[in-house]
PDB file of C-alpha atoms in Angstrom:
ATOM      1  CA  MET A   1       2.023 -45.789  -0.037  1.00 58.00           C
ATOM      2  CA  PRO A   2      -1.260 -45.257  -1.850  1.00 76.00           C
ATOM      3  CA  ASP A   3      -2.575 -47.951  -4.104  1.00 90.00           C
ATOM      4  CA  LEU A   4      -1.138 -47.445  -7.553  1.00 91.00           C
ATOM      5  CA  PRO A   5      -2.505 -48.924 -10.730  1.00 91.00           C
ATOM      6  CA  PRO A   6      -0.665 -52.127 -11.701  1.00 91.00           C
ATOM      7  CA  ASP A   7      -0.435 -51.550 -15.458  1.00 94.00           C
ATOM      8  CA  LEU A   8       2.229 -49.538 -17.245  1.00 96.00           C
ATOM      9  CA  PRO A   9      -0.045 -47.246 -19.326  1.00 95.00           C
ATOM     10  CA  ARG A  10      -1.874 -45.932 -16.261  1.00 95.00           C
ATOM     11  CA  LEU A  11       1.389 -45.585 -14.316  1.00 95.00           C
ATOM     12  CA  ARG A  12       2.856 -43.537 -17.219  1.00 96.00           C
ATOM     13  CA  THR A  13      -0.275 -41.371 -17.294  1.00 96.00           C
ATOM     14  CA  LEU A  14       0.018 -40.811 -13.561  1.00 95.00           C
ATOM     15  CA  GLU A  15       3.707 -39.975 -13.910  1.00 96.00           C
ATOM     16  CA  THR A  16       2.934 -37.429 -16.651  1.00 97.00           C
ATOM     17  CA  TRP A  17       0.205 -35.805 -14.551  1.00 97.00           C
ATOM     18  CA  LEU A  18       2.455 -35.634 -11.477  1.00 97.00           C
ATOM     19  CA  ALA A  19       5.311 -34.100 -13.496  1.00 97.00           C
ATOM     20  CA  TYR A  20       2.913 -31.508 -14.945  1.00 97.00           C
ATOM     21  CA  THR A  21       1.495 -30.726 -11.492  1.00 98.00           C
ATOM     22  CA  LEU A  22       4.988 -30.433  -9.988  1.00 98.00           C
ATOM     23  CA  ALA A  23       5.982 -27.982 -12.739  1.00 97.00           C
ATOM     24  CA  GLU A  24       2.860 -25.907 -12.021  1.00 98.00           C
ATOM     25  CA  VAL A  25       3.662 -25.849  -8.292  1.00 98.00           C
ATOM     26  CA  ARG A  26       7.258 -24.807  -8.954  1.00 98.00           C
ATOM     27  CA  GLU A  27       6.084 -21.972 -11.228  1.00 98.00           C
ATOM     28  CA  ALA A  28       3.657 -20.814  -8.535  1.00 98.00           C
ATOM     29  CA  ILE A  29       6.502 -20.839  -5.998  1.00 98.00           C
ATOM     30  CA  VAL A  30       8.666 -18.712  -8.313  1.00 98.00           C
ATOM     31  CA  ARG A  31       5.810 -16.189  -8.730  1.00 98.00           C
ATOM     32  CA  ALA A  32       5.149 -16.095  -4.979  1.00 98.00           C
ATOM     33  CA  GLU A  33       8.848 -15.542  -4.237  1.00 98.00           C
ATOM     34  CA  GLN A  34       8.929 -12.711  -6.811  1.00 98.00           C
ATOM     35  CA  ARG A  35       5.879 -11.061  -5.186  1.00 98.00           C
ATOM     36  CA  GLU A  36       7.524 -11.296  -1.769  1.00 98.00           C
ATOM     37  CA  ARG A  37      10.738  -9.728  -3.109  1.00 97.00           C
ATOM     38  CA  GLU A  38       8.739  -6.904  -4.703  1.00 97.00           C
ATOM     39  CA  GLN A  39       6.760  -6.288  -1.511  1.00 96.00           C
ATOM     40  CA  GLN A  40       9.952  -6.268   0.558  1.00 96.00           C
ATOM     41  CA  TYR A  41      11.598  -3.836  -1.863  1.00 96.00           C
ATOM     42  CA  ALA A  42       8.533  -1.576  -1.800  1.00 94.00           C
ATOM     43  CA  ALA A  43       8.468  -1.585   1.993  1.00 92.00           C
ATOM     44  CA  GLU A  44      12.175  -0.737   2.207  1.00 93.00           C
ATOM     45  CA  HIS A  45      12.012   2.030  -0.425  1.00 94.00           C
ATOM     46  CA  ARG A  46       8.679   3.626   0.465  1.00 90.00           C
ATOM     47  CA  PRO A  47       9.031   7.392   0.708  1.00 88.00           C
ATOM     48  CA  PRO A  48       8.500   8.851   4.161  1.00 87.00           C
ATOM     49  CA  PRO A  49       5.037  10.251   4.850  1.00 85.00           C
ATOM     50  CA  PRO A  50       4.690  14.033   4.519  1.00 92.00           C
ATOM     51  CA  ASP A  51       4.966  16.105   7.667  1.00 92.00           C
ATOM     52  CA  TRP A  52       1.885  18.191   6.840  1.00 94.00           C
ATOM     53  CA  LEU A  53      -1.296  17.513   4.900  1.00 94.00           C
ATOM     54  CA  LEU A  54      -3.708  19.899   3.233  1.00 94.00           C
ATOM     55  CA  GLU A  55      -7.192  18.451   2.760  1.00 93.00           C
ATOM     56  CA  GLN A  56      -8.914  19.675  -0.381  1.00 91.00           C
ATOM     57  CA  GLY A  57     -12.606  20.432  -0.755  1.00 86.00           C
ATOM     58  CA  LEU A  58     -15.104  18.211  -2.549  1.00 86.00           C
ATOM     59  CA  ASN A  59     -14.121  19.225  -6.070  1.00 83.00           C
ATOM     60  CA  ARG A  60     -10.858  20.334  -7.602  1.00 76.00           C
ATOM     61  CA  ASP A  61     -11.894  23.991  -7.667  1.00 80.00           C
ATOM     62  CA  SER A  62     -12.782  24.076  -3.959  1.00 85.00           C
ATOM     63  CA  PRO A  63     -10.389  25.717  -1.542  1.00 89.00           C
ATOM     64  CA  PRO A  64      -8.638  23.599   1.104  1.00 90.00           C
ATOM     65  CA  VAL A  65     -10.791  22.756   4.115  1.00 92.00           C
ATOM     66  CA  GLN A  66      -8.335  21.495   6.745  1.00 94.00           C
ATOM     67  CA  VAL A  67      -4.678  21.293   7.659  1.00 95.00           C
ATOM     68  CA  HIS A  68      -3.425  18.054   9.265  1.00 94.00           C
ATOM     69  CA  VAL A  69      -0.221  16.713  10.757  1.00 94.00           C
ATOM     70  CA  GLY A  70       1.178  14.020   8.431  1.00 90.00           C
ATOM     71  CA  GLY A  71      -0.234  10.607   9.274  1.00 87.00           C
ATOM     72  CA  CYS A  72      -3.364  12.013  10.954  1.00 92.00           C
ATOM     73  CA  TRP A  73      -6.064   9.382  11.198  1.00 92.00           C
ATOM     74  CA  ASN A  74      -8.679  12.037  10.454  1.00 91.00           C
ATOM     75  CA  ALA A  75      -7.198  13.211   7.138  1.00 89.00           C
ATOM     76  CA  GLY A  76      -9.510  12.572   4.215  1.00 84.00           C
ATOM     77  CA  LYS A  77      -8.662  10.867   0.939  1.00 88.00           C
ATOM     78  CA  ARG A  78      -8.372  14.239  -0.764  1.00 89.00           C
ATOM     79  CA  SER A  79      -5.334  15.201   1.318  1.00 91.00           C
ATOM     80  CA  LYS A  80      -1.946  15.959  -0.184  1.00 91.00           C
ATOM     81  CA  GLY A  81       1.431  16.492   1.400  1.00 92.00           C
ATOM     82  CA  VAL A  82       2.631  20.079   1.734  1.00 94.00           C
ATOM     83  CA  ALA A  83       5.678  21.862   3.098  1.00 93.00           C
ATOM     84  CA  ARG A  84       5.690  23.513   6.518  1.00 93.00           C
ATOM     85  CA  ASP A  85       5.459  26.994   4.995  1.00 93.00           C
ATOM     86  CA  ASP A  86       2.414  25.998   2.942  1.00 93.00           C
ATOM     87  CA  ALA A  87       0.690  24.585   6.038  1.00 93.00           C
ATOM     88  CA  LEU A  88       1.406  27.799   7.972  1.00 92.00           C
ATOM     89  CA  ARG A  89       0.208  29.909   5.057  1.00 92.00           C
ATOM     90  CA  ALA A  90      -3.040  27.922   4.862  1.00 92.00           C
ATOM     91  CA  LEU A  91      -3.684  28.431   8.574  1.00 92.00           C
ATOM     92  CA  ALA A  92      -2.935  32.151   8.199  1.00 92.00           C
ATOM     93  CA  VAL A  93      -5.560  32.565   5.466  1.00 92.00           C
ATOM     94  CA  GLY A  94      -8.226  30.834   7.544  1.00 90.00           C
ATOM     95  CA  VAL A  95      -8.057  27.153   6.648  1.00 92.00           C
ATOM     96  CA  ARG A  96      -9.258  25.231   9.675  1.00 92.00           C
ATOM     97  CA  ALA A  97      -6.799  23.190  11.753  1.00 93.00           C
ATOM     98  CA  CYS A  98      -7.801  19.576  12.382  1.00 92.00           C
ATOM     99  CA  THR A  99      -9.101  19.184  15.933  1.00 92.00           C
ATOM    100  CA  ALA A 100      -7.753  15.629  16.158  1.00 92.00           C
ATOM    101  CA  CYS A 101      -4.068  16.190  15.351  1.00 93.00           C
ATOM    102  CA  ARG A 102      -3.790  19.938  16.153  1.00 92.00           C
ATOM    103  CA  PRO A 103      -1.344  21.028  13.425  1.00 92.00           C
ATOM    104  CA  ASP A 104      -1.565  24.627  14.636  1.00 89.00           C
ATOM    105  CA  THR A 105      -0.035  23.557  17.952  1.00 89.00           C
ATOM    106  CA  GLU A 106       2.605  21.415  16.240  1.00 87.00           C
ATOM    107  CA  LEU A 107       3.499  24.302  13.928  1.00 88.00           C
ATOM    108  CA  GLY A 108       3.599  26.825  16.758  1.00 85.00           C
ATOM    109  CA  TYR A 109       0.938  28.896  14.986  1.00 82.00           C
ATOM    110  CA  LEU A 110      -0.816  31.454  17.163  1.00 74.00           C
ATOM    111  CA  ASP A 111      -3.968  33.181  15.919  1.00 66.00           C
ATOM    112  CA  GLY A 112      -3.760  36.862  15.505  1.00 48.00           C
TER     113      GLY A 112
END
């Protein structure tokens, strides 16, 4: 046991500080448990990734530049999920297929 002060006033001060510190720790535990519950809920209810991605150009008026398979490591930050028909349509009008994930192969799209 650590050396405690022998007099009552200092022991009461120490008791008050320990009670305050314990309350702070308990509040931090409650917040941490809440964060863990929220993270678990978010992980369980996360929507599935899109099957196809369309990567936009550098500004909002630019045409799409690439089609990707959903989850492609090479998809840029300006990619958005699209339906299969939209991905096929983009390939048909000349949007380039990503060379890493080969969405044209996955979609069964043949040039010509």
